[in-house]
Amino acid sequence: MANFININVCRSFNQVVTTNLTQLTAQDCTEVIVFNSGSVPVLFFDNNYTDNNNSFVIGPSATFTFRGINDCAALSAKGVGGSALLYYRTQYYAMHVLNRT
C-alpha cells in the first residue's frame, strides 16, 4: 500500500471589514468557508467585479462556502452600513482529498 500524504493545506483567518471594499487575505485554495459574526450584512465580490449588482450577501450570524476560486484574495468584502468581523477558513474541495505518494 502506498504512503498517504494529505497536501490539503487549510488556514483560518479573521478580518474586520468596513464599508470600504477590502480584499481577503491571500491564500491558495479552491474554497473559502465564511462566517459573518457581525451585526450587519456583508457584500462579497469576486474577481474584481465590484458593482453591487455582482455582490453576494451574507447576513449576520450566517455561514457560506465560496467554491471555484484559486486564491482567497479573489474575494473582497464590505459591510452594509457598518463594520463586521469575518471568520473564514481556506481549503481545497471539502470532498476531494489531495494526495501524492
A tleap script that builds the chain and sets N, CA, C and O, in Angstrom:
source leaprc.protein.ff14SB
mol = sequence {
  NMET ALA ASN PHE ILE ASN ILE ASN VAL CYS
  ARG SER PHE ASN GLN VAL VAL THR THR ASN
  LEU THR GLN LEU THR ALA GLN ASP CYS THR
  GLU VAL ILE VAL PHE ASN SER GLY SER VAL
  PRO VAL LEU PHE PHE ASP ASN ASN TYR THR
  ASP ASN ASN ASN SER PHE VAL ILE GLY PRO
  SER ALA THR PHE THR PHE ARG GLY ILE ASN
  ASP CYS ALA ALA LEU SER ALA LYS GLY VAL
  GLY GLY SER ALA LEU LEU TYR TYR ARG THR
  GLN TYR TYR ALA MET HIE VAL LEU ASN ARG
  CTHR
}
set mol.1.N position { 0.840 -1.179 0.000 }
set mol.1.CA position { 0.000 0.000 0.000 }
set mol.1.C position { 0.890 1.249 0.000 }
set mol.1.O position { 1.887 1.309 0.720 }
set mol.2.N position { 0.526 2.222 -0.798 }
set mol.2.CA position { 1.319 3.453 -0.918 }
set mol.2.C position { 1.154 4.327 0.320 }
set mol.2.O position { 0.123 4.290 0.992 }
set mol.3.N position { 2.175 5.104 0.606 }
set mol.3.CA position { 2.077 6.074 1.694 }
set mol.3.C position { 1.117 7.180 1.303 }
set mol.3.O position { 1.061 7.571 0.138 }
set mol.4.N position { 0.366 7.683 2.258 }
set mol.4.CA position { -0.600 8.745 2.008 }
set mol.4.C position { -0.118 10.022 2.667 }
set mol.4.O position { 0.225 10.027 3.849 }
set mol.5.N position { -0.093 11.096 1.909 }
set mol.5.CA position { 0.229 12.421 2.443 }
set mol.5.C position { -0.866 13.372 1.986 }
set mol.5.O position { -1.068 13.563 0.787 }
set mol.6.N position { -1.555 13.954 2.916 }
set mol.6.CA position { -2.604 14.911 2.591 }
set mol.6.C position { -1.948 16.273 2.368 }
set mol.6.O position { -1.385 16.847 3.300 }
set mol.7.N position { -2.015 16.790 1.149 }
set mol.7.CA position { -1.398 18.089 0.851 }
set mol.7.C position { -2.421 19.225 0.865 }
set mol.7.O position { -2.150 20.318 0.368 }
set mol.8.N position { -3.592 18.961 1.433 }
set mol.8.CA position { -4.627 19.977 1.564 }
set mol.8.C position { -4.254 20.911 2.715 }
set mol.8.O position { -4.520 20.596 3.875 }
set mol.9.N position { -3.649 22.042 2.409 }
set mol.9.CA position { -3.217 22.991 3.426 }
set mol.9.C position { -4.366 23.946 3.724 }
set mol.9.O position { -4.752 24.750 2.876 }
set mol.10.N position { -4.904 23.851 4.927 }
set mol.10.CA position { -6.005 24.718 5.352 }
set mol.10.C position { -5.454 25.820 6.248 }
set mol.10.O position { -4.505 25.611 7.004 }
set mol.11.N position { -6.070 27.000 6.148 }
set mol.11.CA position { -5.688 28.130 7.008 }
set mol.11.C position { -6.940 28.823 7.488 }
set mol.11.O position { -7.926 28.914 6.756 }
set mol.12.N position { -6.909 29.312 8.711 }
set mol.12.CA position { -8.030 30.054 9.275 }
set mol.12.C position { -7.617 31.504 9.487 }
set mol.12.O position { -6.474 31.792 9.842 }
set mol.13.N position { -8.565 32.414 9.266 }
set mol.13.CA position { -8.304 33.851 9.387 }
set mol.13.C position { -9.487 34.522 10.061 }
set mol.13.O position { -10.590 33.976 10.075 }
set mol.14.N position { -9.264 35.697 10.616 }
set mol.14.CA position { -10.352 36.602 10.983 }
set mol.14.C position { -9.957 37.979 10.508 }
set mol.14.O position { -8.783 38.350 10.525 }
set mol.15.N position { -10.949 38.728 10.086 }
set mol.15.CA position { -10.677 40.020 9.463 }
set mol.15.C position { -11.889 40.925 9.635 }
set mol.15.O position { -13.025 40.498 9.429 }
set mol.16.N position { -11.647 42.165 10.010 }
set mol.16.CA position { -12.715 43.157 10.097 }
set mol.16.C position { -12.877 43.812 8.731 }
set mol.16.O position { -11.899 44.237 8.115 }
set mol.17.N position { -14.115 43.889 8.270 }
set mol.17.CA position { -14.404 44.634 7.043 }
set mol.17.C position { -15.286 45.815 7.409 }
set mol.17.O position { -16.151 45.712 8.279 }
set mol.18.N position { -15.065 46.923 6.746 }
set mol.18.CA position { -15.841 48.141 6.973 }
set mol.18.C position { -16.706 48.394 5.746 }
set mol.18.O position { -16.939 47.489 4.945 }
set mol.19.N position { -17.177 49.617 5.603 }
set mol.19.CA position { -17.977 49.970 4.426 }
set mol.19.C position { -17.092 50.184 3.195 }
set mol.19.O position { -17.600 50.391 2.092 }
set mol.20.N position { -15.776 50.133 3.382 }
set mol.20.CA position { -14.835 50.197 2.261 }
set mol.20.C position { -14.524 48.787 1.787 }
set mol.20.O position { -14.352 47.881 2.603 }
set mol.21.N position { -14.452 48.597 0.495 }
set mol.21.CA position { -14.158 47.287 -0.068 }
set mol.21.C position { -12.768 46.819 0.371 }
set mol.21.O position { -11.784 47.541 0.208 }
set mol.22.N position { -12.694 45.612 0.925 }
set mol.22.CA position { -11.462 45.065 1.470 }
set mol.22.C position { -11.215 43.681 0.888 }
set mol.22.O position { -12.098 42.824 0.920 }
set mol.23.N position { -10.023 43.461 0.361 }
set mol.23.CA position { -9.658 42.156 -0.178 }
set mol.23.C position { -9.356 41.203 0.979 }
set mol.23.O position { -8.755 41.602 1.976 }
set mol.24.N position { -9.775 39.948 0.842 }
set mol.24.CA position { -9.456 38.958 1.860 }
set mol.24.C position { -7.991 38.553 1.743 }
set mol.24.O position { -7.368 38.746 0.699 }
set mol.25.N position { -7.451 37.998 2.807 }
set mol.25.CA position { -6.052 37.600 2.875 }
set mol.25.C position { -5.713 36.574 1.800 }
set mol.25.O position { -6.471 35.629 1.585 }
set mol.26.N position { -4.597 36.750 1.132 }
set mol.26.CA position { -4.183 35.836 0.060 }
set mol.26.C position { -3.793 34.481 0.634 }
set mol.26.O position { -2.972 34.392 1.547 }
set mol.27.N position { -4.393 33.427 0.087 }
set mol.27.CA position { -4.068 32.050 0.452 }
set mol.27.C position { -4.573 31.142 -0.655 }
set mol.27.O position { -5.746 31.204 -1.024 }
set mol.28.N position { -3.695 30.298 -1.188 }
set mol.28.CA position { -4.120 29.337 -2.213 }
set mol.28.C position { -5.216 28.441 -1.658 }
set mol.28.O position { -5.107 27.938 -0.540 }
set mol.29.N position { -6.273 28.242 -2.443 }
set mol.29.CA position { -7.380 27.386 -2.029 }
set mol.29.C position { -8.346 27.248 -3.194 }
set mol.29.O position { -8.234 27.958 -4.193 }
set mol.30.N position { -9.287 26.337 -3.061 }
set mol.30.CA position { -10.358 26.252 -4.048 }
set mol.30.C position { -11.707 26.585 -3.437 }
set mol.30.O position { -12.701 26.717 -4.151 }
set mol.31.N position { -11.745 26.722 -2.112 }
set mol.31.CA position { -12.975 27.168 -1.465 }
set mol.31.C position { -12.667 27.870 -0.157 }
set mol.31.O position { -11.639 27.635 0.478 }
set mol.32.N position { -13.601 28.748 0.229 }
set mol.32.CA position { -13.475 29.521 1.463 }
set mol.32.C position { -14.798 29.424 2.206 }
set mol.32.O position { -15.855 29.739 1.657 }
set mol.33.N position { -14.732 28.985 3.460 }
set mol.33.CA position { -15.915 28.958 4.321 }
set mol.33.C position { -15.893 30.246 5.132 }
set mol.33.O position { -14.923 30.516 5.839 }
set mol.34.N position { -16.967 31.052 5.035 }
set mol.34.CA position { -17.021 32.359 5.682 }
set mol.34.C position { -18.147 32.383 6.710 }
set mol.34.O position { -19.261 31.938 6.434 }
set mol.35.N position { -17.844 32.909 7.907 }
set mol.35.CA position { -18.854 33.152 8.935 }
set mol.35.C position { -18.863 34.642 9.236 }
set mol.35.O position { -17.829 35.211 9.584 }
set mol.36.N position { -20.028 35.281 9.104 }
set mol.36.CA position { -20.177 36.700 9.411 }
set mol.36.C position { -20.624 36.811 10.863 }
set mol.36.O position { -21.790 36.571 11.174 }
set mol.37.N position { -19.704 37.172 11.753 }
set mol.37.CA position { -20.043 37.298 13.168 }
set mol.37.C position { -20.517 38.706 13.525 }
set mol.37.O position { -20.809 38.983 14.689 }
set mol.38.N position { -20.596 39.589 12.545 }
set mol.38.CA position { -21.015 40.968 12.786 }
set mol.38.C position { -22.523 41.105 12.863 }
set mol.38.O position { -23.261 40.127 12.743 }
set mol.39.N position { -22.965 42.334 13.063 }
set mol.39.CA position { -24.396 42.619 13.178 }
set mol.39.C position { -24.966 43.257 11.910 }
set mol.39.O position { -26.137 43.636 11.880 }
set mol.40.N position { -24.143 43.377 10.860 }
set mol.40.CA position { -24.606 43.936 9.592 }
set mol.40.C position { -24.360 42.926 8.470 }
set mol.40.O position { -23.442 42.112 8.568 }
set mol.41.N position { -25.158 42.966 7.417 }
set mol.41.CA position { -24.875 42.110 6.263 }
set mol.41.C position { -23.545 42.515 5.621 }
set mol.41.O position { -23.117 43.666 5.714 }
set mol.42.N position { -22.910 41.554 4.976 }
set mol.42.CA position { -21.644 41.807 4.283 }
set mol.42.C position { -21.816 41.423 2.817 }
set mol.42.O position { -22.310 40.341 2.500 }
set mol.43.N position { -21.401 42.324 1.931 }
set mol.43.CA position { -21.428 42.064 0.497 }
set mol.43.C position { -20.081 41.499 0.071 }
set mol.43.O position { -19.036 42.037 0.437 }
set mol.44.N position { -20.101 40.420 -0.700 }
set mol.44.CA position { -18.886 39.805 -1.217 }
set mol.44.C position { -18.848 39.949 -2.727 }
set mol.44.O position { -19.875 39.880 -3.403 }
set mol.45.N position { -17.643 40.151 -3.241 }
set mol.45.CA position { -17.411 40.318 -4.669 }
set mol.45.C position { -16.255 39.421 -5.057 }
set mol.45.O position { -15.360 39.175 -4.248 }
set mol.46.N position { -16.264 38.926 -6.298 }
set mol.46.CA position { -15.143 38.091 -6.728 }
set mol.46.C position { -14.567 38.584 -8.047 }
set mol.46.O position { -15.252 39.199 -8.864 }
set mol.47.N position { -13.293 38.294 -8.221 }
set mol.47.CA position { -12.572 38.584 -9.462 }
set mol.47.C position { -12.725 40.021 -9.943 }
set mol.47.O position { -12.886 40.266 -11.139 }
set mol.48.N position { -12.676 40.961 -9.020 }
set mol.48.CA position { -12.729 42.400 -9.314 }
set mol.48.C position { -14.050 42.875 -9.924 }
set mol.48.O position { -14.095 43.962 -10.499 }
set mol.49.N position { -15.114 42.097 -9.814 }
set mol.49.CA position { -16.455 42.569 -10.186 }
set mol.49.C position { -17.018 43.261 -8.956 }
set mol.49.O position { -17.551 42.604 -8.061 }
set mol.50.N position { -16.904 44.590 -8.904 }
set mol.50.CA position { -17.202 45.324 -7.674 }
set mol.50.C position { -18.508 46.096 -7.715 }
set mol.50.O position { -18.806 46.842 -6.782 }
set mol.51.N position { -19.289 45.937 -8.761 }
set mol.51.CA position { -20.598 46.578 -8.819 }
set mol.51.C position { -21.546 45.833 -7.880 }
set mol.51.O position { -21.512 44.604 -7.816 }
set mol.52.N position { -22.391 46.564 -7.150 }
set mol.52.CA position { -23.309 45.921 -6.205 }
set mol.52.C position { -24.206 44.880 -6.879 }
set mol.52.O position { -24.677 43.956 -6.216 }
set mol.53.N position { -24.447 45.016 -8.179 }
set mol.53.CA position { -25.238 44.017 -8.897 }
set mol.53.C position { -24.513 42.681 -8.995 }
set mol.53.O position { -25.135 41.663 -9.298 }
set mol.54.N position { -23.205 42.671 -8.744 }
set mol.54.CA position { -22.414 41.449 -8.787 }
set mol.54.C position { -22.082 40.924 -7.391 }
set mol.54.O position { -21.224 40.052 -7.248 }
set mol.55.N position { -22.744 41.439 -6.370 }
set mol.55.CA position { -22.408 41.057 -4.998 }
set mol.55.C position { -23.184 39.822 -4.552 }
set mol.55.O position { -24.218 39.467 -5.118 }
set mol.56.N position { -22.651 39.187 -3.524 }
set mol.56.CA position { -23.316 38.082 -2.835 }
set mol.56.C position { -23.383 38.495 -1.380 }
set mol.56.O position { -22.357 38.846 -0.799 }
set mol.57.N position { -24.552 38.463 -0.776 }
set mol.57.CA position { -24.716 38.958 0.589 }
set mol.57.C position { -24.744 37.794 1.579 }
set mol.57.O position { -25.390 36.770 1.358 }
set mol.58.N position { -24.020 37.993 2.676 }
set mol.58.CA position { -24.065 37.059 3.798 }
set mol.58.C position { -24.541 37.858 5.010 }
set mol.58.O position { -23.888 38.808 5.441 }
set mol.59.N position { -25.667 37.462 5.537 }
set mol.59.CA position { -26.259 38.161 6.667 }
set mol.59.C position { -25.529 37.904 7.975 }
set mol.59.O position { -24.652 37.043 8.048 }
set mol.60.N position { -25.896 38.656 9.011 }
set mol.60.CA position { -25.299 38.457 10.333 }
set mol.60.C position { -25.515 37.024 10.823 }
set mol.60.O position { -26.588 36.452 10.631 }
set mol.61.N position { -24.508 36.460 11.445 }
set mol.61.CA position { -24.533 35.099 12.002 }
set mol.61.C position { -24.763 34.023 10.956 }
set mol.61.O position { -25.211 32.926 11.290 }
set mol.62.N position { -24.467 34.315 9.700 }
set mol.62.CA position { -24.655 33.341 8.621 }
set mol.62.C position { -23.300 32.817 8.139 }
set mol.62.O position { -22.269 33.476 8.278 }
set mol.63.N position { -23.339 31.615 7.571 }
set mol.63.CA position { -22.153 30.960 7.028 }
set mol.63.C position { -22.398 30.617 5.573 }
set mol.63.O position { -23.505 30.238 5.190 }
set mol.64.N position { -21.345 30.754 4.756 }
set mol.64.CA position { -21.447 30.389 3.350 }
set mol.64.C position { -20.093 29.879 2.877 }
set mol.64.O position { -19.052 30.301 3.382 }
set mol.65.N position { -20.110 28.966 1.901 }
set mol.65.CA position { -18.882 28.462 1.298 }
set mol.65.C position { -18.785 28.919 -0.141 }
set mol.65.O position { -19.649 28.605 -0.960 }
set mol.66.N position { -17.726 29.664 -0.452 }
set mol.66.CA position { -17.439 30.069 -1.828 }
set mol.66.C position { -16.556 28.996 -2.449 }
set mol.66.O position { -15.537 28.620 -1.871 }
set mol.67.N position { -16.936 28.505 -3.616 }
set mol.67.CA position { -16.165 27.467 -4.306 }
set mol.67.C position { -15.741 27.971 -5.685 }
set mol.67.O position { -16.280 28.950 -6.200 }
set mol.68.N position { -14.764 27.279 -6.266 }
set mol.68.CA position { -14.361 27.587 -7.630 }
set mol.68.C position { -13.417 28.758 -7.749 }
set mol.68.O position { -13.430 29.460 -8.760 }
set mol.69.N position { -12.592 28.987 -6.733 }
set mol.69.CA position { -11.608 30.066 -6.789 }
set mol.69.C position { -10.209 29.444 -6.749 }
set mol.69.O position { -10.067 28.254 -6.470 }
set mol.70.N position { -9.197 30.234 -7.022 }
set mol.70.CA position { -7.812 29.767 -6.970 }
set mol.70.C position { -7.037 30.358 -5.807 }
set mol.70.O position { -5.965 29.872 -5.448 }
set mol.71.N position { -7.592 31.411 -5.222 }
set mol.71.CA position { -6.918 32.110 -4.139 }
set mol.71.C position { -7.974 32.892 -3.377 }
set mol.71.O position { -8.892 33.453 -3.975 }
set mol.72.N position { -7.848 32.928 -2.082 }
set mol.72.CA position { -8.811 33.655 -1.251 }
set mol.72.C position { -8.840 35.147 -1.601 }
set mol.72.O position { -9.863 35.807 -1.421 }
set mol.73.N position { -7.727 35.671 -2.096 }
set mol.73.CA position { -7.646 37.082 -2.458 }
set mol.73.C position { -8.528 37.433 -3.652 }
set mol.73.O position { -8.670 38.609 -3.986 }
set mol.74.N position { -9.124 36.430 -4.301 }
set mol.74.CA position { -10.087 36.707 -5.376 }
set mol.74.C position { -11.377 37.284 -4.812 }
set mol.74.O position { -12.195 37.824 -5.557 }
set mol.75.N position { -11.564 37.172 -3.485 }
set mol.75.CA position { -12.765 37.693 -2.837 }
set mol.75.C position { -12.476 39.006 -2.126 }
set mol.75.O position { -11.432 39.172 -1.494 }
set mol.76.N position { -13.416 39.931 -2.241 }
set mol.76.CA position { -13.388 41.180 -1.491 }
set mol.76.C position { -14.731 41.333 -0.807 }
set mol.76.O position { -15.729 40.761 -1.248 }
set mol.77.N position { -14.758 42.110 0.277 }
set mol.77.CA position { -15.994 42.252 1.044 }
set mol.77.C position { -16.121 43.652 1.609 }
set mol.77.O position { -15.129 44.359 1.789 }
set mol.78.N position { -17.367 44.045 1.887 }
set mol.78.CA position { -17.621 45.301 2.596 }
set mol.78.C position { -18.922 45.159 3.380 }
set mol.78.O position { -19.854 44.477 2.953 }
set mol.79.N position { -18.962 45.814 4.529 }
set mol.79.CA position { -20.152 45.803 5.359 }
set mol.79.C position { -21.198 46.762 4.820 }
set mol.79.O position { -20.868 47.777 4.207 }
set mol.80.N position { -22.458 46.433 5.054 }
set mol.80.CA position { -23.569 47.296 4.649 }
set mol.80.C position { -23.937 48.171 5.839 }
set mol.80.O position { -24.616 47.717 6.760 }
set mol.81.N position { -23.493 49.420 5.824 }
set mol.81.CA position { -23.841 50.361 6.880 }
set mol.81.C position { -23.049 50.214 8.161 }
set mol.81.O position { -23.440 50.761 9.192 }
set mol.82.N position { -21.945 49.490 8.121 }
set mol.82.CA position { -21.127 49.335 9.317 }
set mol.82.C position { -20.038 48.309 9.096 }
set mol.82.O position { -19.830 47.820 7.985 }
set mol.83.N position { -19.347 47.992 10.183 }
set mol.83.CA position { -18.264 47.015 10.065 }
set mol.83.C position { -18.710 45.664 10.613 }
set mol.83.O position { -19.663 45.573 11.387 }
set mol.84.N position { -18.001 44.621 10.197 }
set mol.84.CA position { -18.305 43.269 10.637 }
set mol.84.C position { -17.009 42.483 10.762 }
set mol.84.O position { -16.062 42.697 10.005 }
set mol.85.N position { -16.982 41.576 11.723 }
set mol.85.CA position { -15.849 40.680 11.885 }
set mol.85.C position { -16.166 39.379 11.165 }
set mol.85.O position { -17.163 38.718 11.458 }
set mol.86.N position { -15.297 39.016 10.212 }
set mol.86.CA position { -15.452 37.773 9.463 }
set mol.86.C position { -14.464 36.746 9.985 }
set mol.86.O position { -13.317 37.070 10.292 }
set mol.87.N position { -14.915 35.517 10.082 }
set mol.87.CA position { -14.046 34.375 10.317 }
set mol.87.C position { -14.122 33.536 9.057 }
set mol.87.O position { -15.212 33.282 8.545 }
set mol.88.N position { -12.977 33.103 8.549 }
set mol.88.CA position { -13.020 32.272 7.352 }
set mol.88.C position { -11.878 31.274 7.327 }
set mol.88.O position { -10.817 31.485 7.915 }
set mol.89.N position { -12.133 30.183 6.625 }
set mol.89.CA position { -11.179 29.088 6.510 }
set mol.89.C position { -11.008 28.738 5.042 }
set mol.89.O position { -11.980 28.514 4.321 }
set mol.90.N position { -9.753 28.696 4.615 }
set mol.90.CA position { -9.449 28.330 3.234 }
set mol.90.C position { -9.117 26.843 3.192 }
set mol.90.O position { -8.516 26.300 4.118 }
set mol.91.N position { -9.515 26.201 2.109 }
set mol.91.CA position { -9.211 24.781 1.940 }
set mol.91.C position { -9.397 24.403 0.485 }
set mol.91.O position { -9.883 25.194 -0.324 }
set mol.92.N position { -9.005 23.187 0.170 }
set mol.92.CA position { -9.311 22.647 -1.143 }
set mol.92.C position { -10.662 21.962 -1.029 }
set mol.92.O position { -11.197 21.843 0.073 }
set mol.93.N position { -11.223 21.511 -2.138 }
set mol.93.CA position { -12.574 20.961 -2.123 }
set mol.93.C position { -12.772 20.035 -0.928 }
set mol.93.O position { -11.955 19.149 -0.676 }
set mol.94.N position { -13.851 20.244 -0.202 }
set mol.94.CA position { -14.123 19.502 1.021 }
set mol.94.C position { -14.193 18.002 0.786 }
set mol.94.O position { -13.791 17.233 1.660 }
set mol.95.N position { -14.681 17.567 -0.341 }
set mol.95.CA position { -14.834 16.144 -0.591 }
set mol.95.C position { -13.763 15.600 -1.536 }
set mol.95.O position { -13.894 14.499 -2.071 }
set mol.96.N position { -12.710 16.380 -1.733 }
set mol.96.CA position { -11.649 15.975 -2.657 }
set mol.96.C position { -10.331 15.906 -1.890 }
set mol.96.O position { -9.757 16.933 -1.531 }
set mol.97.N position { -9.867 14.705 -1.649 }
set mol.97.CA position { -8.604 14.526 -0.938 }
set mol.97.C position { -7.455 14.623 -1.929 }
set mol.97.O position { -7.439 13.922 -2.941 }
set mol.98.N position { -6.508 15.479 -1.642 }
set mol.98.CA position { -5.307 15.619 -2.467 }
set mol.98.C position { -4.226 14.752 -1.870 }
set mol.98.O position { -3.984 14.809 -0.665 }
set mol.99.N position { -3.585 13.969 -2.669 }
set mol.99.CA position { -2.523 13.138 -2.115 }
set mol.99.C position { -1.438 12.932 -3.157 }
set mol.99.O position { -1.626 13.167 -4.351 }
set mol.100.N position { -0.321 12.492 -2.667 }
set mol.100.CA position { 0.786 12.113 -3.533 }
set mol.100.C position { 1.516 10.976 -2.826 }
set mol.100.O position { 1.464 10.863 -1.601 }
set mol.101.N position { 2.163 10.176 -3.567 }
set mol.101.CA position { 2.902 9.055 -2.961 }
set mol.101.C position { 4.358 9.152 -3.286 }
set mol.101.O position { 5.142 8.301 -2.866 }
savepdb mol mol.pdb
quit
